[in-house]
């Protein structure tokens, strides 16, 4: 019997992280694989020791890129690959990869690195961003999940105040898509297939994330939505991805972002589709 380690972050106290791991463990059992759930700190990364009992593969549900890399260097197949996790965890890096693949997305400008004790306030750079994107616009910190650390900026005063607080932080400026206010689509892709999708909407927030109070329902994707989601996942190299799509003024899709460890409980509750089942089946086929 094949074995699988399912790893999540033990420092996060919310039950949803353990629940995600249990859903993946259930999927492993459905396909005759023995799962073992570990918190990331339960695996010691010792530079001079090999793991005594390595699994056949790892489903990595965390952003501990060092641990994912350590396990990969032990010769264990890790899903997603640590390079994919790192790319998706850093939205600035992710948008650079999406742009390289000509993925359709809102206009995006990557903020330059500015050290915390310094500023480029008088350089004219920020004025150039405002001229290019206009107001309102979106500022996103590079590291953030569940719609957190994403800011709708409506005035110049708010703009300069926010960029001043983000010195030393990777972040991006992005075109505000008014036509997609409070609504998006979450698409789960595995390999070259779309496995599940749901339409999310909020009456109270520009973000549609369920964590922020949004609601969800089933949706039948258009051909354009399906193709764009698959192309975005491919652009970052993800075996398993949660791709978020926005709506432009003609209701055509734009990629908001790609998640390398997207949670599958909500989409399971909405659609009845256990994305973990398809993921484990894909891994077993890939491993041969």
Short mmCIF file of C-alpha atoms in Angstrom, two decimals:
data_model
loop_
_atom_site.label_atom_id
_atom_site.label_comp_id
_atom_site.label_asym_id
_atom_site.label_seq_id
_atom_site.Cartn_x
_atom_site.Cartn_y
_atom_site.Cartn_z
CA UNK A 1 0.00 0.00 0.00
CA UNK A 2 1.30 3.44 -0.92
CA UNK A 3 1.68 6.00 1.84
CA UNK A 4 1.12 9.77 1.79
CA UNK A 5 2.12 12.50 4.20
CA UNK A 6 -0.37 15.37 4.37
CA UNK A 7 1.25 18.46 5.84
CA UNK A 8 -0.41 21.59 7.18
CA UNK A 9 0.84 24.44 9.36
CA UNK A 10 0.65 23.61 13.04
CA UNK A 11 0.89 27.22 14.19
CA UNK A 12 -2.49 28.09 12.64
CA UNK A 13 -5.23 27.52 15.20
CA UNK A 14 -8.28 27.63 12.91
CA UNK A 15 -10.00 24.26 12.46
CA UNK A 16 -10.23 24.81 8.70
CA UNK A 17 -6.57 23.91 8.20
CA UNK A 18 -6.88 20.54 9.93
CA UNK A 19 -10.20 20.03 8.14
CA UNK A 20 -8.42 20.52 4.78
CA UNK A 21 -5.88 17.87 5.78
CA UNK A 22 -8.61 15.45 6.84
CA UNK A 23 -10.42 15.89 3.54
CA UNK A 24 -7.21 14.97 1.69
CA UNK A 25 -6.69 12.00 4.04
CA UNK A 26 -10.21 10.82 3.25
CA UNK A 27 -9.41 11.05 -0.46
CA UNK A 28 -6.26 8.97 0.05
CA UNK A 29 -8.24 6.27 1.82
CA UNK A 30 -10.79 6.26 -0.99
CA UNK A 31 -7.97 5.29 -3.36
CA UNK A 32 -6.22 2.71 -1.18
CA UNK A 33 -3.46 5.04 0.04
CA UNK A 34 -2.48 5.18 3.72
CA UNK A 35 -2.46 8.84 4.84
CA UNK A 36 -0.49 10.35 7.71
CA UNK A 37 -1.32 13.90 8.77
CA UNK A 38 1.56 16.02 10.11
CA UNK A 39 1.93 19.54 11.35
CA UNK A 40 4.88 21.17 9.63
CA UNK A 41 6.92 21.38 12.85
CA UNK A 42 6.55 17.64 13.47
CA UNK A 43 9.11 16.92 10.74
CA UNK A 44 12.64 17.86 11.69
CA UNK A 45 14.73 19.26 8.85
CA UNK A 46 18.09 17.85 9.91
CA UNK A 47 20.89 18.65 7.45
CA UNK A 48 22.90 15.52 8.28
CA UNK A 49 20.14 12.91 8.49
CA UNK A 50 17.94 11.14 5.99
CA UNK A 51 14.31 10.50 6.81
CA UNK A 52 14.06 6.97 8.14
CA UNK A 53 10.63 6.17 6.73
CA UNK A 54 9.76 8.38 3.78
CA UNK A 55 6.28 8.28 2.22
CA UNK A 56 5.58 7.56 -1.43
CA UNK A 57 4.42 11.16 -1.87
CA UNK A 58 3.48 14.29 0.03
CA UNK A 59 0.40 16.48 -0.30
CA UNK A 60 1.67 19.84 0.93
CA UNK A 61 -1.06 22.15 2.25
CA UNK A 62 1.26 24.75 3.76
CA UNK A 63 3.49 27.62 2.66
CA UNK A 64 6.53 26.34 4.55
CA UNK A 65 8.62 26.38 1.39
CA UNK A 66 11.78 25.35 3.23
CA UNK A 67 10.13 22.15 4.48
CA UNK A 68 8.66 21.41 1.05
CA UNK A 69 12.11 21.87 -0.50
CA UNK A 70 13.70 19.68 2.17
CA UNK A 71 11.25 16.86 1.44
CA UNK A 72 11.75 17.21 -2.31
CA UNK A 73 15.53 17.00 -1.80
CA UNK A 74 14.95 13.75 0.09
CA UNK A 75 13.66 12.35 -3.21
CA UNK A 76 9.97 12.47 -2.26
CA UNK A 77 7.43 13.70 -4.84
CA UNK A 78 5.78 16.80 -3.37
CA UNK A 79 2.44 18.15 -4.62
CA UNK A 80 2.51 21.02 -5.36
CA UNK A 81 6.20 21.36 -6.06
CA UNK A 82 7.88 23.85 -3.68
CA UNK A 83 8.75 26.17 -6.58
CA UNK A 84 5.05 26.37 -7.43
CA UNK A 85 4.13 27.02 -3.81
CA UNK A 86 6.71 29.83 -3.63
CA UNK A 87 5.52 31.41 -6.87
CA UNK A 88 1.88 31.39 -5.83
CA UNK A 89 2.62 32.49 -2.26
CA UNK A 90 4.33 35.63 -3.56
CA UNK A 91 1.70 37.41 -5.66
CA UNK A 92 4.30 39.76 -7.15
CA UNK A 93 6.29 36.81 -8.46
CA UNK A 94 3.09 35.10 -9.56
CA UNK A 95 1.93 38.04 -11.69
CA UNK A 96 5.34 38.16 -13.37
CA UNK A 97 4.88 34.50 -14.35
CA UNK A 98 1.31 35.05 -15.51
CA UNK A 99 2.42 38.01 -17.64
CA UNK A 100 5.18 35.90 -19.18
CA UNK A 101 2.50 33.47 -20.37
CA UNK A 102 0.28 36.33 -21.65
CA UNK A 103 -2.47 35.44 -19.20
CA UNK A 104 -5.42 37.83 -19.36
CA UNK A 105 -5.51 39.76 -16.07
CA UNK A 106 -6.02 43.29 -14.73
CA UNK A 107 -3.24 45.79 -15.45
CA UNK A 108 -0.62 45.12 -12.80
CA UNK A 109 2.46 47.05 -11.68
CA UNK A 110 4.96 45.38 -9.35
CA UNK A 111 6.17 47.75 -6.64
CA UNK A 112 9.97 48.16 -6.44
CA UNK A 113 11.83 47.02 -3.36
CA UNK A 114 12.11 49.85 -0.85
CA UNK A 115 13.87 49.28 2.46
CA UNK A 116 11.88 50.14 5.62
CA UNK A 117 13.97 53.13 6.69
CA UNK A 118 13.99 54.72 3.22
CA UNK A 119 11.44 56.13 0.78
CA UNK A 120 10.97 56.90 -2.93
CA UNK A 121 8.10 59.29 -2.17
CA UNK A 122 9.65 62.23 -4.05
CA UNK A 123 10.86 60.23 -7.07
CA UNK A 124 7.70 60.58 -9.15
CA UNK A 125 7.30 56.80 -9.28
CA UNK A 126 4.01 56.69 -7.39
CA UNK A 127 2.59 59.55 -9.46
CA UNK A 128 3.35 57.42 -12.52
CA UNK A 129 1.40 54.51 -11.05
CA UNK A 130 -1.59 56.75 -10.39
CA UNK A 131 -1.44 58.12 -13.93
CA UNK A 132 -1.30 54.60 -15.40
CA UNK A 133 -3.98 52.92 -13.27
CA UNK A 134 -6.12 55.81 -12.04
CA UNK A 135 -8.33 55.72 -8.95
CA UNK A 136 -9.77 53.68 -7.46
CA UNK A 137 -7.11 50.97 -7.67
CA UNK A 138 -6.13 47.84 -5.76
CA UNK A 139 -3.00 47.39 -3.65
CA UNK A 140 -2.13 43.81 -2.71
CA UNK A 141 0.58 42.68 -0.38
CA UNK A 142 2.52 39.83 -1.95
CA UNK A 143 1.81 37.47 0.93
CA UNK A 144 -1.77 37.04 2.05
CA UNK A 145 -4.65 34.54 1.91
CA UNK A 146 -8.46 34.51 2.04
CA UNK A 147 -8.68 38.02 0.61
CA UNK A 148 -6.63 39.51 3.44
CA UNK A 149 -4.02 42.24 2.84
CA UNK A 150 -5.89 43.41 -0.27
CA UNK A 151 -6.86 47.08 -0.22
CA UNK A 152 -9.29 49.12 -2.31
CA UNK A 153 -7.67 52.56 -2.60
CA UNK A 154 -10.05 55.37 -3.52
CA UNK A 155 -8.14 58.60 -2.81
CA UNK A 156 -4.60 59.91 -3.30
CA UNK A 157 -4.34 60.47 0.44
CA UNK A 158 -5.12 56.80 1.11
CA UNK A 159 -2.75 55.76 -1.68
CA UNK A 160 0.29 57.58 -0.28
CA UNK A 161 -0.55 56.55 3.27
CA UNK A 162 -0.73 52.88 2.29
CA UNK A 163 2.49 52.80 0.24
CA UNK A 164 4.27 54.49 3.11
CA UNK A 165 3.17 51.74 5.51
CA UNK A 166 4.32 49.04 3.06
CA UNK A 167 8.00 50.04 2.92
CA UNK A 168 9.99 46.82 3.23
CA UNK A 169 7.05 44.70 2.01
CA UNK A 170 6.60 43.12 -1.43
CA UNK A 171 3.36 44.38 -2.97
CA UNK A 172 1.65 45.19 -6.24
CA UNK A 173 -0.62 47.85 -7.73
CA UNK A 174 -3.52 46.58 -9.78
CA UNK A 175 -6.30 47.96 -11.94
CA UNK A 176 -9.65 48.00 -10.13
CA UNK A 177 -12.26 45.98 -12.03
CA UNK A 178 -15.49 47.72 -11.05
CA UNK A 179 -17.59 45.28 -13.08
CA UNK A 180 -16.45 42.47 -10.78
CA UNK A 181 -17.14 44.25 -7.48
CA UNK A 182 -18.08 41.59 -4.93
CA UNK A 183 -18.16 38.72 -7.39
CA UNK A 184 -15.72 36.18 -8.81
CA UNK A 185 -15.37 32.52 -9.73
CA UNK A 186 -13.22 29.95 -7.96
CA UNK A 187 -12.04 27.21 -10.31
CA UNK A 188 -10.23 24.11 -9.06
CA UNK A 189 -7.92 22.65 -11.68
CA UNK A 190 -5.95 19.42 -11.52
CA UNK A 191 -3.45 18.77 -14.29
CA UNK A 192 -5.15 19.63 -17.56
CA UNK A 193 -8.70 19.41 -16.22
CA UNK A 194 -11.20 21.62 -14.45
CA UNK A 195 -12.61 19.57 -11.58
CA UNK A 196 -15.01 21.98 -9.87
CA UNK A 197 -16.08 25.61 -9.92
CA UNK A 198 -18.28 27.93 -7.89
CA UNK A 199 -19.56 31.48 -8.27
CA UNK A 200 -18.90 33.66 -5.22
CA UNK A 201 -20.59 36.95 -4.43
CA UNK A 202 -20.77 39.48 -1.64
CA UNK A 203 -23.22 42.31 -1.05
CA UNK A 204 -20.97 44.09 1.47
CA UNK A 205 -17.36 43.82 0.26
CA UNK A 206 -15.42 44.25 -2.99
CA UNK A 207 -13.88 40.84 -2.24
CA UNK A 208 -16.09 37.79 -2.76
CA UNK A 209 -14.17 35.41 -0.47
CA UNK A 210 -16.44 33.25 1.68
CA UNK A 211 -14.10 33.87 4.62
CA UNK A 212 -15.02 37.56 4.35
CA UNK A 213 -18.76 36.87 4.34
CA UNK A 214 -19.32 36.03 0.69
CA UNK A 215 -21.80 33.40 -0.49
CA UNK A 216 -21.35 30.77 -3.18
CA UNK A 217 -23.34 28.70 -5.65
CA UNK A 218 -22.69 26.31 -8.49
CA UNK A 219 -21.80 27.63 -11.93
CA UNK A 220 -21.33 26.19 -15.40
CA UNK A 221 -18.15 27.69 -16.83
CA UNK A 222 -17.95 29.14 -20.29
CA UNK A 223 -15.31 27.79 -22.63
CA UNK A 224 -13.31 31.01 -22.17
CA UNK A 225 -13.42 30.76 -18.38
CA UNK A 226 -12.32 27.13 -18.42
CA UNK A 227 -9.47 27.72 -20.86
CA UNK A 228 -8.19 30.76 -18.96
CA UNK A 229 -8.20 28.95 -15.61
CA UNK A 230 -6.24 26.03 -17.08
CA UNK A 231 -3.78 28.37 -18.79
CA UNK A 232 -3.17 30.27 -15.53
CA UNK A 233 -2.53 27.07 -13.57
CA UNK A 234 -0.14 25.90 -16.27
CA UNK A 235 1.67 29.26 -16.27
CA UNK A 236 2.69 28.79 -12.63
CA UNK A 237 3.31 25.04 -13.03
CA UNK A 238 0.60 23.92 -10.61
CA UNK A 239 -0.63 20.31 -10.53
CA UNK A 240 -3.42 21.43 -8.21
CA UNK A 241 -4.72 25.01 -8.22
CA UNK A 242 -7.55 27.22 -7.15
CA UNK A 243 -7.82 29.89 -9.84
CA UNK A 244 -9.88 32.99 -9.09
CA UNK A 245 -11.48 34.70 -12.08
CA UNK A 246 -12.94 38.20 -12.31
CA UNK A 247 -15.45 39.63 -14.81
CA UNK A 248 -14.54 42.47 -17.16
CA UNK A 249 -17.10 44.94 -18.53
CA UNK A 250 -18.13 42.45 -21.22
CA UNK A 251 -18.33 39.64 -18.62
CA UNK A 252 -15.21 38.06 -20.09
CA UNK A 253 -12.83 36.44 -17.58
CA UNK A 254 -9.68 37.92 -16.07
CA UNK A 255 -7.36 36.07 -13.72
CA UNK A 256 -7.37 37.53 -10.23
CA UNK A 257 -4.84 35.05 -8.79
CA UNK A 258 -3.78 31.41 -8.58
CA UNK A 259 -3.72 29.57 -5.25
CA UNK A 260 -1.40 26.57 -4.87
CA UNK A 261 -3.04 25.18 -1.71
CA UNK A 262 -6.63 26.26 -2.12
CA UNK A 263 -9.09 25.00 0.46
CA UNK A 264 -11.63 22.51 -0.84
CA UNK A 265 -14.26 22.38 1.93
CA UNK A 266 -16.43 25.25 0.62
CA UNK A 267 -16.41 24.02 -2.96
CA UNK A 268 -17.28 20.54 -1.67
CA UNK A 269 -20.22 21.94 0.31
CA UNK A 270 -21.45 23.96 -2.69
CA UNK A 271 -20.94 21.47 -5.53
CA UNK A 272 -20.75 18.08 -3.82
CA UNK A 273 -17.46 17.46 -5.65
CA UNK A 274 -14.59 16.13 -3.52
CA UNK A 275 -11.64 17.78 -5.25
CA UNK A 276 -9.24 15.75 -3.10
CA UNK A 277 -10.46 12.54 -4.75
CA UNK A 278 -9.50 13.79 -8.19
CA UNK A 279 -6.17 15.11 -6.85
CA UNK A 280 -5.11 11.79 -5.32
CA UNK A 281 -6.22 9.93 -8.46
CA UNK A 282 -4.12 12.34 -10.55
CA UNK A 283 -1.06 11.86 -8.31
CA UNK A 284 -1.28 8.06 -8.46
CA UNK A 285 -1.55 8.16 -12.24
CA UNK A 286 1.41 10.55 -12.48
CA UNK A 287 3.57 8.38 -10.22
CA UNK A 288 2.64 5.27 -12.23
#
